[in-house]
Coordinates of C-alpha atoms in Angstrom, one line a residue:
X81 CA -117.7 -15.2 -31.0
X82 CA -114.9 -15.0 -33.5
X83 CA -111.3 -13.9 -32.5
X84 CA -112.2 -10.4 -34.3
X85 CA -115.5 -9.8 -32.7
X86 CA -113.8 -10.7 -29.2
X87 CA -111.0 -7.8 -30.1
X88 CA -113.8 -5.4 -30.8
X89 CA -115.8 -5.7 -27.8
X90 CA -114.9 -3.1 -25.2
X91 CA -113.6 -3.7 -21.6
X92 CA -116.2 -3.4 -19.0
X93 CA -116.2 -0.3 -16.9
X94 CA -115.6 0.1 -13.5
X95 CA -119.2 0.9 -12.6
X96 CA -120.2 -2.3 -14.5
X97 CA -117.8 -4.3 -12.5
X98 CA -119.0 -3.0 -9.4
X99 CA -122.7 -4.0 -10.7
X100 CA -121.6 -7.5 -11.6
X101 CA -119.9 -8.3 -8.5
X102 CA -122.2 -6.2 -5.9
X103 CA -124.4 -8.8 -4.7
X104 CA -122.0 -11.8 -4.7
X105 CA -118.8 -9.8 -3.8
X106 CA -120.5 -7.7 -0.7
X107 CA -120.3 -10.9 1.5
X108 CA -116.9 -11.6 0.3
X109 CA -115.4 -8.2 1.0
X110 CA -117.0 -8.1 4.6
X111 CA -115.4 -11.6 5.2
X112 CA -112.1 -11.0 3.7
X113 CA -111.6 -7.2 4.3
X114 CA -109.7 -7.5 7.3
X115 CA -107.6 -10.7 6.0
X116 CA -106.6 -8.5 2.8
X117 CA -105.5 -5.4 5.0
X118 CA -103.6 -8.0 7.0
X119 CA -101.7 -9.2 3.7
X120 CA -101.4 -5.9 2.3
X121 CA -99.4 -4.9 5.7
X122 CA -97.1 -7.9 5.8
X123 CA -96.3 -7.5 2.0
X124 CA -95.1 -3.7 2.8
X125 CA -93.0 -5.0 5.5
X126 CA -91.4 -7.7 3.5
X127 CA -90.7 -4.8 0.9
X128 CA -89.0 -2.6 3.6
X129 CA -86.8 -5.3 4.9
X130 CA -85.5 -6.0 1.6
X131 CA -85.0 -2.4 0.7
X132 CA -82.8 -2.1 4.1
X133 CA -81.0 -5.5 3.2
X134 CA -80.0 -4.0 -0.3
X135 CA -78.7 -0.6 1.2
X136 CA -76.6 -2.4 3.6
X137 CA -74.9 -4.5 1.1
X138 CA -74.1 -1.5 -1.2
X139 CA -72.4 0.6 1.4
X140 CA -68.6 1.6 1.0
X141 CA -66.1 0.6 -1.9
X142 CA -65.8 -2.7 -2.8
X143 CA -62.8 -4.7 -1.9
X144 CA -60.9 -5.8 -5.0
X145 CA -57.3 -7.4 -4.6
X146 CA -55.1 -6.4 -7.7
X147 CA -51.6 -7.0 -8.8
X148 CA -49.5 -3.4 -8.7
X149 CA -48.2 -2.4 -12.1
X150 CA -46.9 1.3 -12.0
X151 CA -43.4 1.9 -11.3
X152 CA -42.3 4.9 -9.4
X153 CA -40.9 8.0 -11.7
X154 CA -38.0 8.7 -9.2
X155 CA -34.8 6.8 -8.2
X156 CA -33.6 5.6 -5.0
X157 CA -36.3 2.8 -4.4
X158 CA -35.8 -1.1 -5.1
X159 CA -36.8 -2.8 -7.9
X160 CA -39.8 -4.4 -6.4
X161 CA -41.2 -0.6 -5.7
X162 CA -44.7 0.1 -7.4
X163 CA -46.5 3.4 -6.6
X164 CA -49.9 1.6 -6.6
X165 CA -48.4 -1.3 -4.2
X166 CA -51.6 -0.8 -1.9
X167 CA -54.0 -2.3 -4.5
X168 CA -52.7 -5.7 -3.4
X169 CA -54.3 -5.2 0.0
X170 CA -57.6 -4.4 -1.7
X171 CA -57.0 -0.7 -1.4
X172 CA -58.7 1.5 -3.9
X173 CA -56.2 3.4 -6.2
X174 CA -55.9 6.1 -5.4
X175 CA -56.3 4.9 -1.7
X176 CA -59.5 6.3 0.0
X177 CA -60.7 3.5 2.5
X178 CA -59.0 3.9 6.0
X179 CA -56.6 1.5 6.6
X180 CA -58.5 0.1 9.7
X181 CA -61.6 -0.5 7.8
X182 CA -59.9 -2.2 4.9
X183 CA -58.4 -4.8 7.0
X184 CA -61.6 -5.2 9.1
X185 CA -63.4 -6.0 5.8
X186 CA -61.0 -8.3 4.6
X187 CA -60.7 -10.1 8.1
X188 CA -57.0 -10.0 7.9
X189 CA -54.4 -8.6 10.6
X190 CA -52.2 -5.8 9.8
X191 CA -48.9 -7.0 8.2
X192 CA -46.0 -8.0 10.3
X193 CA -42.8 -6.1 9.5
X194 CA -39.5 -7.6 8.5
X195 CA -38.3 -10.1 11.2
X196 CA -34.7 -10.2 12.0
X197 CA -33.2 -12.6 14.6
X198 CA -30.6 -11.3 17.2
X199 CA -27.2 -11.9 16.5
X200 CA -25.4 -11.0 19.5
X201 CA -24.4 -14.8 21.1
X202 CA -25.7 -13.9 24.4
X203 CA -29.5 -13.4 23.0
X204 CA -29.8 -16.0 20.0
X205 CA -31.6 -18.1 22.6
X206 CA -34.6 -15.7 22.5
X207 CA -35.7 -17.0 18.9
X208 CA -36.6 -20.6 20.4
X209 CA -37.6 -19.8 24.0
X210 CA -40.9 -20.6 25.5
X211 CA -40.8 -17.7 27.9
X212 CA -40.0 -15.2 25.3
X213 CA -42.7 -16.3 23.1
X214 CA -45.2 -16.0 25.8
X215 CA -44.0 -12.6 26.5
X216 CA -44.5 -11.9 22.9
X217 CA -48.2 -12.7 23.0
X218 CA -48.8 -10.9 25.8
X219 CA -48.0 -7.5 23.8
X220 CA -50.1 -8.4 20.7
X221 CA -52.4 -5.2 21.2
X222 CA -49.4 -3.0 21.1
X223 CA -48.0 -4.7 18.3
X224 CA -51.4 -4.3 16.4
X225 CA -51.2 -0.4 17.0
X226 CA -47.5 -0.1 15.6
X227 CA -48.3 -2.3 12.6
X228 CA -51.5 -0.5 11.9
X229 CA -49.7 2.9 12.0
X230 CA -46.8 1.1 9.6
X231 CA -49.2 -0.1 7.1
X232 CA -50.9 3.6 6.9
X233 CA -47.2 4.9 6.3
X234 CA -46.5 2.4 3.6
X235 CA -49.7 3.2 1.8
X236 CA -49.2 7.0 2.0
X237 CA -45.5 7.0 0.8
X238 CA -46.5 4.8 -2.2
X239 CA -49.3 7.2 -3.1
X240 CA -46.9 10.1 -2.7
X241 CA -44.2 8.5 -4.8
X242 CA -46.7 8.6 -7.7
X243 CA -46.7 12.3 -7.6
X244 CA -43.3 13.4 -6.6
X245 CA -41.8 14.6 -9.9
X246 CA -39.8 17.4 -11.1
X247 CA -42.0 20.6 -11.3
X248 CA -44.2 20.0 -8.2
X249 CA -44.3 22.8 -5.6
X250 CA -43.2 21.3 -2.2
X251 CA -45.8 22.9 -0.2
X252 CA -48.6 21.1 -2.6
X253 CA -46.7 17.9 -2.3
X254 CA -46.5 18.0 1.7
X255 CA -50.2 19.2 1.7
X256 CA -51.3 16.1 -0.4
X257 CA -49.1 13.8 1.4
X258 CA -50.5 14.8 4.7
X259 CA -54.1 15.0 3.7
X260 CA -53.9 11.3 2.5
X261 CA -52.2 10.5 5.9
X262 CA -55.1 11.9 7.8
X263 CA -57.5 10.1 5.8
X264 CA -56.0 6.7 5.8
X265 CA -55.3 6.8 9.7
X266 CA -58.6 8.6 10.4
X267 CA -57.2 11.5 12.1
X268 CA -58.5 11.9 15.7
X269 CA -56.5 14.6 17.4
X270 CA -53.9 12.9 19.8
X271 CA -55.4 9.5 19.4
X272 CA -54.3 9.1 15.7
X273 CA -52.9 11.2 13.2
X274 CA -49.6 12.7 11.9
X275 CA -46.7 12.0 13.9
X276 CA -44.5 14.9 12.7
X277 CA -44.5 17.5 9.8
X278 CA -43.4 16.3 6.6
X279 CA -39.6 17.0 5.9
X280 CA -38.8 17.5 2.1
X281 CA -35.2 18.9 2.7
X282 CA -33.3 19.7 -0.6
X283 CA -29.7 19.1 -1.4
X284 CA -27.4 20.5 1.3
X285 CA -30.2 20.7 3.7
X286 CA -30.3 17.6 5.4
X287 CA -33.2 17.7 7.9
X288 CA -36.0 19.5 9.5
X289 CA -37.2 21.6 6.3
X290 CA -40.9 22.0 5.5
X291 CA -42.2 24.9 3.5
X292 CA -43.6 27.6 5.6
X293 CA -46.5 29.7 4.2
X294 CA -45.8 31.6 1.3
X295 CA -42.6 29.2 0.3
X296 CA -43.2 28.6 -3.3
X297 CA -40.0 26.2 -3.8
X298 CA -40.5 23.8 -6.7
X299 CA -38.6 20.6 -7.0
X300 CA -36.2 20.1 -10.0
X301 CA -34.7 17.4 -12.1
X302 CA -31.3 17.9 -10.5
X303 CA -32.4 18.0 -6.8
X304 CA -32.0 15.3 -4.2
X305 CA -34.8 15.4 -1.7
X306 CA -35.4 13.7 1.8
X307 CA -38.9 12.6 2.5
X308 CA -39.6 12.3 6.0
X309 CA -42.9 11.8 7.6
X310 CA -44.6 10.1 10.5
X311 CA -47.8 8.4 11.4
X312 CA -49.0 8.0 15.2
X313 CA -51.3 5.9 16.9
X314 CA -52.0 6.3 20.4
X315 CA -48.6 7.7 20.8
X316 CA -46.6 5.0 18.9
X317 CA -45.0 6.9 16.1
X318 CA -43.7 5.3 12.9
X319 CA -40.7 7.4 11.7
X320 CA -39.5 6.5 8.2
X321 CA -37.6 8.4 5.4
X322 CA -36.4 7.9 2.1
X323 CA -34.5 10.1 -0.8
X324 CA -35.9 11.2 -4.0
X325 CA -33.5 12.0 -7.1
X326 CA -34.2 11.9 -11.0
X327 CA -30.6 12.1 -12.0
X328 CA -28.8 8.9 -12.2
X329 CA -25.4 10.5 -11.2
X330 CA -26.7 10.3 -7.7
X331 CA -27.3 6.8 -7.5
X332 CA -24.0 6.0 -5.6
X333 CA -24.7 8.6 -2.8
X334 CA -28.3 7.0 -2.6
X335 CA -27.0 3.3 -2.2
X336 CA -24.3 4.3 0.3
X337 CA -26.9 5.7 2.5
X338 CA -29.3 3.0 1.8
X339 CA -26.8 0.1 2.7
X340 CA -25.4 1.8 5.8
X341 CA -29.0 2.2 7.1
X342 CA -29.5 -1.7 6.4
X343 CA -26.4 -2.3 8.1
X344 CA -27.3 -0.2 11.3
X345 CA -30.5 -2.3 11.2
X346 CA -28.8 -5.6 11.1
X347 CA -26.4 -4.6 13.9
X348 CA -29.0 -3.3 16.4
X349 CA -30.4 -5.7 18.9
X350 CA -30.8 -6.3 22.8
X351 CA -27.7 -5.6 24.6
X352 CA -25.9 -4.2 21.6
X353 CA -23.9 -1.0 22.4
X354 CA -24.8 2.1 20.6
X355 CA -21.4 3.0 19.7
X356 CA -20.9 -0.5 17.9
X357 CA -24.0 0.4 15.6
X358 CA -22.1 3.6 14.8
X359 CA -18.9 2.1 13.9
X360 CA -20.7 -0.5 11.5
X361 CA -22.5 2.2 10.0
X362 CA -19.4 4.7 9.0
X363 CA -17.5 1.5 7.6
X364 CA -20.2 0.8 5.1
X365 CA -21.1 4.5 4.4
X366 CA -17.4 5.7 3.6
X367 CA -16.8 2.8 1.4
X368 CA -18.5 4.7 -1.4
X369 CA -17.7 7.5 -3.4
X370 CA -19.6 9.4 -6.2
X371 CA -18.6 11.5 -9.2
X372 CA -20.0 14.9 -9.7
X373 CA -19.1 17.1 -12.4
X374 CA -15.8 15.1 -13.2
X375 CA -14.6 15.0 -9.5
X376 CA -15.0 12.1 -7.6
X377 CA -16.1 12.7 -4.0
X378 CA -16.1 10.6 -1.2
X379 CA -19.4 9.8 0.6
X380 CA -19.1 10.9 4.4
X381 CA -21.3 10.2 7.6
X382 CA -22.9 13.7 8.8
X383 CA -21.4 13.0 12.3
X384 CA -23.7 15.2 14.3
X385 CA -26.8 13.6 13.1
X386 CA -28.2 10.2 14.8
X387 CA -31.0 7.6 14.9
X388 CA -32.9 7.7 18.0
X389 CA -35.0 5.8 20.7
X390 CA -38.7 6.6 20.1
X391 CA -41.5 6.6 23.1
X392 CA -45.1 7.4 23.4
X393 CA -45.6 10.7 22.1
X394 CA -42.0 11.4 22.2
X395 CA -40.2 11.2 18.9
X396 CA -36.5 11.6 20.6
X397 CA -36.8 9.4 23.6
X398 CA -33.4 10.0 25.0
X399 CA -30.9 7.6 23.7
X400 CA -29.0 8.4 20.3
X401 CA -27.7 5.8 17.8
X402 CA -24.8 7.3 16.3
X403 CA -23.6 6.8 12.6
X404 CA -19.8 7.1 13.5
X405 CA -17.7 5.2 15.4
X406 CA -16.8 6.5 19.4
X407 CA -19.3 7.9 21.7
X408 CA -20.5 6.2 24.9
X409 CA -19.6 2.6 25.1
X410 CA -21.9 1.9 28.3
X411 CA -25.2 2.8 26.7
X412 CA -27.0 -0.4 25.2
X413 CA -30.2 -1.2 23.4
X414 CA -32.9 -2.8 25.8
X415 CA -35.8 -5.3 25.3
X416 CA -39.1 -3.3 24.5
X417 CA -37.7 -0.3 23.0
X418 CA -38.4 1.3 19.7
X419 CA -35.7 3.0 17.5
X420 CA -35.6 5.2 14.3
X421 CA -32.5 3.7 12.8
X422 CA -31.5 6.6 10.2
X423 CA -28.0 7.5 8.6
X424 CA -27.1 10.7 6.7
X425 CA -24.9 10.6 3.9
X426 CA -23.0 13.7 2.5
X427 CA -20.7 15.0 -0.3
X428 CA -19.8 17.9 1.9
X429 CA -18.1 18.3 5.1
X430 CA -20.1 15.7 7.1
X431 CA -21.3 18.3 9.7
X432 CA -24.4 20.2 9.9
X433 CA -25.4 23.5 11.5
X434 CA -28.8 25.4 12.0
X435 CA -29.6 27.6 9.1
X436 CA -32.6 29.2 7.3
X437 CA -36.2 30.0 8.4
X438 CA -37.4 27.7 11.1
X439 CA -40.5 25.7 10.4
X440 CA -40.5 22.8 12.9
X441 CA -41.4 23.2 16.5
X442 CA -42.4 20.8 19.3
X443 CA -43.4 21.5 22.8
X444 CA -40.5 20.4 25.3
X445 CA -41.4 16.8 26.8
X446 CA -40.4 18.1 30.1
X447 CA -41.5 21.3 29.7
X448 CA -41.2 23.8 32.9
X449 CA -44.1 25.6 34.5
X450 CA -43.6 29.1 33.5
X451 CA -46.3 31.9 34.2
X452 CA -46.9 33.6 31.0
X453 CA -47.6 37.3 30.6
X454 CA -48.9 37.6 27.0
X455 CA -52.6 36.6 26.4
X456 CA -51.5 35.4 22.9
X457 CA -48.9 33.0 24.4
X458 CA -51.4 31.6 26.9
X459 CA -53.9 30.9 23.9
X460 CA -51.3 29.5 21.6
X461 CA -50.0 27.4 24.1
X462 CA -53.6 26.2 25.0
X463 CA -54.0 25.2 21.3
X464 CA -50.6 23.4 21.0
X465 CA -51.7 21.3 24.3
X466 CA -54.9 20.2 22.9
X467 CA -54.1 19.7 19.2
X468 CA -50.3 18.6 19.3
X469 CA -49.5 17.6 22.8
X470 CA -45.6 16.9 22.7
X471 CA -45.6 16.1 19.1
X472 CA -44.1 18.1 16.6
X473 CA -45.9 20.7 14.4
X474 CA -45.1 23.6 11.6
X475 CA -46.4 26.7 11.0
X476 CA -48.3 25.3 7.9
X477 CA -50.4 23.7 10.3
X478 CA -51.1 26.6 12.4
X479 CA -52.6 28.7 9.6
X480 CA -54.8 25.8 8.2
X481 CA -58.8 26.5 9.1
X482 CA -58.5 23.4 11.5
X483 CA -55.4 24.6 13.1
X484 CA -53.8 21.2 12.8
X485 CA -56.7 18.9 13.4
X486 CA -60.1 18.8 12.2
X487 CA -61.2 16.6 14.9
X488 CA -60.2 18.8 17.7
X489 CA -60.8 22.2 16.3
X490 CA -63.3 21.7 13.4
X491 CA -62.8 24.7 11.1
X492 CA -62.2 27.0 13.8
X493 CA -58.6 26.4 14.7
X494 CA -56.6 29.0 12.5
X495 CA -53.9 30.7 14.5
X496 CA -53.6 34.5 13.7
X497 CA -50.8 36.8 14.5
X498 CA -49.0 34.1 16.5
X499 CA -45.4 34.6 15.6
X500 CA -44.7 36.6 18.7
X501 CA -46.6 34.2 21.0
X502 CA -44.6 31.2 19.7
X503 CA -41.3 33.2 20.1
X504 CA -42.4 33.8 23.7
X505 CA -43.0 30.1 24.0
X506 CA -39.6 29.2 22.7
X507 CA -37.8 31.9 24.7
X508 CA -39.2 30.6 28.0
X509 CA -38.3 27.1 27.1
X510 CA -41.9 25.5 26.7
X511 CA -41.7 25.1 22.9
X512 CA -38.3 24.0 21.2
X513 CA -37.7 25.2 17.7
X514 CA -36.0 23.0 15.2
X515 CA -34.5 24.9 12.4
X516 CA -33.2 23.3 9.4
X517 CA -30.0 21.6 9.5
X518 CA -27.6 22.4 6.7
X519 CA -24.0 21.2 5.4
X520 CA -22.2 23.6 3.1
X521 CA -24.0 24.7 0.2
X522 CA -23.1 23.2 -3.3
X523 CA -23.1 19.6 -1.7
X524 CA -25.7 16.7 -1.7
X525 CA -27.2 14.9 1.4
X526 CA -29.4 11.6 1.3
X527 CA -31.1 9.9 4.3
X528 CA -32.7 6.5 4.6
X529 CA -34.7 5.6 7.9
X530 CA -36.6 2.9 9.4
X531 CA -38.5 2.3 12.7
X532 CA -37.7 -1.1 14.5
X533 CA -39.1 -2.7 17.6
X534 CA -37.1 -4.9 19.8
X535 CA -39.3 -7.8 20.9
X536 CA -38.7 -10.5 23.4
X537 CA -38.2 -12.9 20.5
X538 CA -36.7 -10.8 17.7
X539 CA -36.4 -7.3 16.2
X540 CA -39.1 -6.2 13.8
X541 CA -38.6 -3.7 11.2
X542 CA -42.2 -2.5 11.1
X543 CA -41.7 0.2 8.5
X544 CA -40.0 -2.2 5.9
X545 CA -41.6 -2.2 2.6
X546 CA -41.2 -3.3 -1.0
X547 CA -39.9 0.3 -1.9
X548 CA -36.8 0.6 0.7

């Protein structure tokens, strides 16, 4: 048969195939039927296994380590600051992978903060002491929690530095920052979450301001804003703040406060008197001056604002770190303590008072047992206890659908008509209000803050980053 004839012959039909193989194929089918069924079943199982493997392999975003490249739009940060600094850890841009998951995937431990040796002569032995090193190793679990929270803080603030620009509404800025905080720490009620409301105090307002519902304040080019927020994991709070400005005329003010904070950190240590830290801070801070509208103004310490010790679920744990000389000469720092070293500089009078509408509240750590008559007050206290405990909260959070914690309340946590109940809780001493702290109007204030831990062998500035 030629090739052309072969192409013209139609293929045999199914019936013809059955006839051809009828007699010869019946025995083969009987003998091999069971064997073919077994082979088909095994092949299907293999396909299922392969599909499962592929699904597992493709889950979650890929980890890609990059070099940061984007500089922040604001002033007041180091030259090494990048708003995408988190990409060097393998994080996505913008950050979306929870920090614990990110470091688990890369099989790395959380970054260690800046290590500084103790400078007091009586404590220098600690660096090389085998006993102190053994004590250090015993606390690795605690250090891991603190470093985890610190890394969340660094990544959240880097992300925030990318969108903090003139024209942004402060309420939107806080909501965006706090939402990213919840995502990266994987908010879980009192176990993990935000340490306290985001402070964004402007100009003469030094601290404790965050927008209340309905506040439409917008950031402008000539504003000086203090951004102060916290992260907590199992009650271990990381408290760190920096100052945002866009006009270069404020640079000397920011530089004075930044250097004063660094001086306070360098002076701090086991057995150091708190009053000595204040004296060192004041000497540096008040060596600066700033020219505003053709007038040279001295930079002053805000003498009634302080750093503070931090305890589990307690942002102010009892010890205050002054930023001016004087004070109690007997109180010293001790091993195992955590401190927020923060300094405030001002072009005003150097003294703040409570003013404006209150936004920050916190349940008293040693709240008395008081019988409450108002049903709304009882309900609100129950909500505060399960959602915030003794951590600070704000009115914006009470009016969210989740009431401040999706993990605790789902979407049914929103508090309504709560102001009378909140006032009642404040009046009886269960909840403490923290109104904004203000210097004289027309002046400018700045703040820098870091959290440090006094380890047996050294002090670790856990919140230190490439930005400040």
